[in-house]
PDB file of C-alpha atoms in Angstrom:
ATOM      1  CA  GLN A  11       8.554  63.346 132.087  1.00 81.00           C
ATOM      2  CA  LEU A  12       6.352  60.269 132.382  1.00 88.00           C
ATOM      3  CA  LEU A  13       7.786  57.109 130.789  1.00 92.00           C
ATOM      4  CA  PHE A  14       5.771  53.927 130.207  1.00 92.00           C
ATOM      5  CA  ALA A  15       6.304  50.599 128.458  1.00 93.00           C
ATOM      6  CA  ASP A  16       4.785  50.391 124.976  1.00 92.00           C
ATOM      7  CA  PRO A  17       1.774  48.085 124.382  1.00 91.00           C
ATOM      8  CA  LEU A  18       3.835  45.245 122.896  1.00 94.00           C
ATOM      9  CA  SER A  19       6.233  45.264 125.837  1.00 95.00           C
ATOM     10  CA  VAL A  20       3.254  45.252 128.208  1.00 94.00           C
ATOM     11  CA  ARG A  21       1.714  42.293 126.355  1.00 95.00           C
ATOM     12  CA  LEU A  22       4.977  40.337 126.595  1.00 97.00           C
ATOM     13  CA  LEU A  23       5.213  41.035 130.324  1.00 97.00           C
ATOM     14  CA  LEU A  24       1.563  40.082 130.866  1.00 96.00           C
ATOM     15  CA  GLN A  25       2.044  36.831 128.928  1.00 97.00           C
ATOM     16  CA  HIS A  26       5.133  36.015 131.010  1.00 97.00           C
ATOM     17  CA  HIS A  27       3.722  36.975 134.435  1.00 97.00           C
ATOM     18  CA  GLY A  28       0.087  35.992 133.859  1.00 96.00           C
ATOM     19  CA  SER A  29      -1.761  39.075 135.161  1.00 95.00           C
ATOM     20  CA  TRP A  30      -1.471  42.756 135.991  1.00 93.00           C
ATOM     21  CA  ALA A  31      -1.250  41.874 139.690  1.00 96.00           C
ATOM     22  CA  GLU A  32       1.846  39.730 139.090  1.00 96.00           C
ATOM     23  CA  LEU A  33       3.786  42.339 137.092  1.00 94.00           C
ATOM     24  CA  PRO A  34       6.917  43.623 138.825  1.00 93.00           C
ATOM     25  CA  ASP A  35       7.047  47.242 139.969  1.00 91.00           C
ATOM     26  CA  VAL A  36      10.299  47.767 138.047  1.00 91.00           C
ATOM     27  CA  VAL A  37      11.599  46.142 134.869  1.00 93.00           C
ATOM     28  CA  ALA A  38      15.281  46.445 134.013  1.00 94.00           C
ATOM     29  CA  ALA A  39      15.652  46.082 130.256  1.00 96.00           C
ATOM     30  CA  PRO A  40      17.497  47.909 127.475  1.00 97.00           C
ATOM     31  CA  LEU A  41      15.534  50.549 125.564  1.00 95.00           C
ATOM     32  CA  LEU A  42      15.019  49.902 121.872  1.00 95.00           C
ATOM     33  CA  ASP A  43      13.019  53.026 121.050  1.00 93.00           C
ATOM     34  CA  ILE A  44      11.339  55.938 122.829  1.00 94.00           C
ATOM     35  CA  THR A  45       8.421  57.937 121.416  1.00 92.00           C
ATOM     36  CA  THR A  46       7.114  61.179 122.904  1.00 95.00           C
ATOM     37  CA  LEU A  47       3.340  61.646 122.726  1.00 94.00           C
ATOM     38  CA  ARG A  48       0.636  63.994 123.918  1.00 95.00           C
ATOM     39  CA  GLN A  49      -2.530  62.459 125.357  1.00 96.00           C
ATOM     40  CA  ASP A  50      -5.550  62.861 123.082  1.00 96.00           C
ATOM     41  CA  GLU A  51      -8.513  60.690 122.178  1.00 94.00           C
ATOM     42  CA  HIS A  52      -6.451  58.695 119.663  1.00 94.00           C
ATOM     43  CA  SER A  53      -3.687  57.925 122.183  1.00 92.00           C
ATOM     44  CA  ARG A  54      -6.311  56.973 124.779  1.00 92.00           C
ATOM     45  CA  ARG A  55      -7.702  54.349 122.388  1.00 91.00           C
ATOM     46  CA  ARG A  56      -4.258  53.158 121.315  1.00 89.00           C
ATOM     47  CA  PHE A  57      -2.734  52.984 124.808  1.00 88.00           C
ATOM     48  CA  LYS A  58      -5.664  51.761 126.880  1.00 87.00           C
ATOM     49  CA  HIS A  59      -3.475  51.135 129.920  1.00 84.00           C
ATOM     50  CA  LEU A  60      -2.658  54.887 129.901  1.00 90.00           C
ATOM     51  CA  ALA A  61      -6.203  56.169 129.385  1.00 92.00           C
ATOM     52  CA  TYR A  62      -6.218  57.631 132.902  1.00 94.00           C
ATOM     53  CA  LEU A  63      -3.665  60.289 131.920  1.00 94.00           C
ATOM     54  CA  PRO A  64      -5.262  63.725 131.461  1.00 95.00           C
ATOM     55  CA  LEU A  65      -5.820  65.125 127.978  1.00 95.00           C
ATOM     56  CA  ALA A  66      -2.885  67.185 126.645  1.00 95.00           C
ATOM     57  CA  CYS A  67      -0.500  65.453 129.087  1.00 94.00           C
ATOM     58  CA  SER A  68       2.890  64.782 127.510  1.00 95.00           C
ATOM     59  CA  PHE A  69       4.389  61.320 128.039  1.00 95.00           C
ATOM     60  CA  ARG A  70       6.902  58.886 126.568  1.00 96.00           C
ATOM     61  CA  VAL A  71       6.419  55.298 125.481  1.00 95.00           C
ATOM     62  CA  ALA A  72       9.444  52.979 125.536  1.00 95.00           C
ATOM     63  CA  GLU A  73       9.891  49.832 123.497  1.00 95.00           C
ATOM     64  CA  LEU A  74      11.894  47.438 125.660  1.00 96.00           C
ATOM     65  CA  ASP A  75      14.250  44.596 124.768  1.00 97.00           C
ATOM     66  CA  LEU A  76      12.735  41.914 126.997  1.00 97.00           C
ATOM     67  CA  ALA A  77      14.796  39.004 125.637  1.00 96.00           C
ATOM     68  CA  ASN A  78      16.507  38.539 129.036  1.00 95.00           C
ATOM     69  CA  VAL A  79      13.339  39.199 131.048  1.00 96.00           C
ATOM     70  CA  VAL A  80      10.649  36.909 129.583  1.00 97.00           C
ATOM     71  CA  ASP A  81      10.989  33.253 128.684  1.00 95.00           C
ATOM     72  CA  ALA A  82      11.637  31.850 125.204  1.00 96.00           C
ATOM     73  CA  GLN A  83       8.035  30.691 124.716  1.00 97.00           C
ATOM     74  CA  VAL A  84       6.783  34.270 125.117  1.00 97.00           C
ATOM     75  CA  LEU A  85       9.354  35.551 122.630  1.00 97.00           C
ATOM     76  CA  GLU A  86       8.368  32.799 120.183  1.00 96.00           C
ATOM     77  CA  HIS A  87       4.650  33.591 120.600  1.00 96.00           C
ATOM     78  CA  PHE A  88       5.255  37.258 119.730  1.00 97.00           C
ATOM     79  CA  GLY A  89       8.044  36.505 117.228  1.00 96.00           C
ATOM     80  CA  PRO A  90       6.358  37.833 114.076  1.00 96.00           C
ATOM     81  CA  GLU A  91       5.397  41.112 115.752  1.00 96.00           C
ATOM     82  CA  LEU A  92       8.851  41.508 117.296  1.00 96.00           C
ATOM     83  CA  LYS A  93      10.393  40.916 113.859  1.00 96.00           C
ATOM     84  CA  ARG A  94       8.152  43.591 112.278  1.00 95.00           C
ATOM     85  CA  ARG A  95       9.169  46.049 114.999  1.00 94.00           C
ATOM     86  CA  ALA A  96      12.871  45.319 114.440  1.00 93.00           C
ATOM     87  CA  GLU A  97      12.463  45.825 110.689  1.00 94.00           C
ATOM     88  CA  ARG A  98      10.603  49.113 111.287  1.00 92.00           C
ATOM     89  CA  ARG A  99      13.401  50.375 113.563  1.00 90.00           C
ATOM     90  CA  LEU A 100      16.002  49.398 110.944  1.00 91.00           C
ATOM     91  CA  ARG A 101      14.101  51.238 108.178  1.00 92.00           C
ATOM     92  CA  ALA A 102      13.783  54.325 110.398  1.00 88.00           C
ATOM     93  CA  GLN A 103      17.513  54.210 111.154  1.00 88.00           C
ATOM     94  CA  GLU A 104      18.329  53.901 107.441  1.00 87.00           C
ATOM     95  CA  ASP A 105      16.020  56.834 106.646  1.00 86.00           C
ATOM     96  CA  GLU A 106      17.767  58.973 109.280  1.00 83.00           C
ATOM     97  CA  GLU A 107      21.139  58.202 107.713  1.00 82.00           C
ATOM     98  CA  LEU A 108      20.040  59.510 104.300  1.00 74.00           C
TER      99      LEU A 108
END
């Protein structure tokens, strides 16, 4: 199945590397979360970098822990959003345990 970095991970990598052309072909980073989706008009708007996938195509989006990949300034710039994501994952984990 197709697996892609989530939009926030892509934005961190773009901020660190400067452009799409400079992004590495492979990123080695721990997975924080994986979501399975099916391409529709909503997912095309939400994941613009995946808009080329055909409608009804199933794919996965991975949230990556890029703390050891990007520099501290990038992490600081996206700090509030990274914190919200961590809190969301914690709430989801707590809900699963109930």
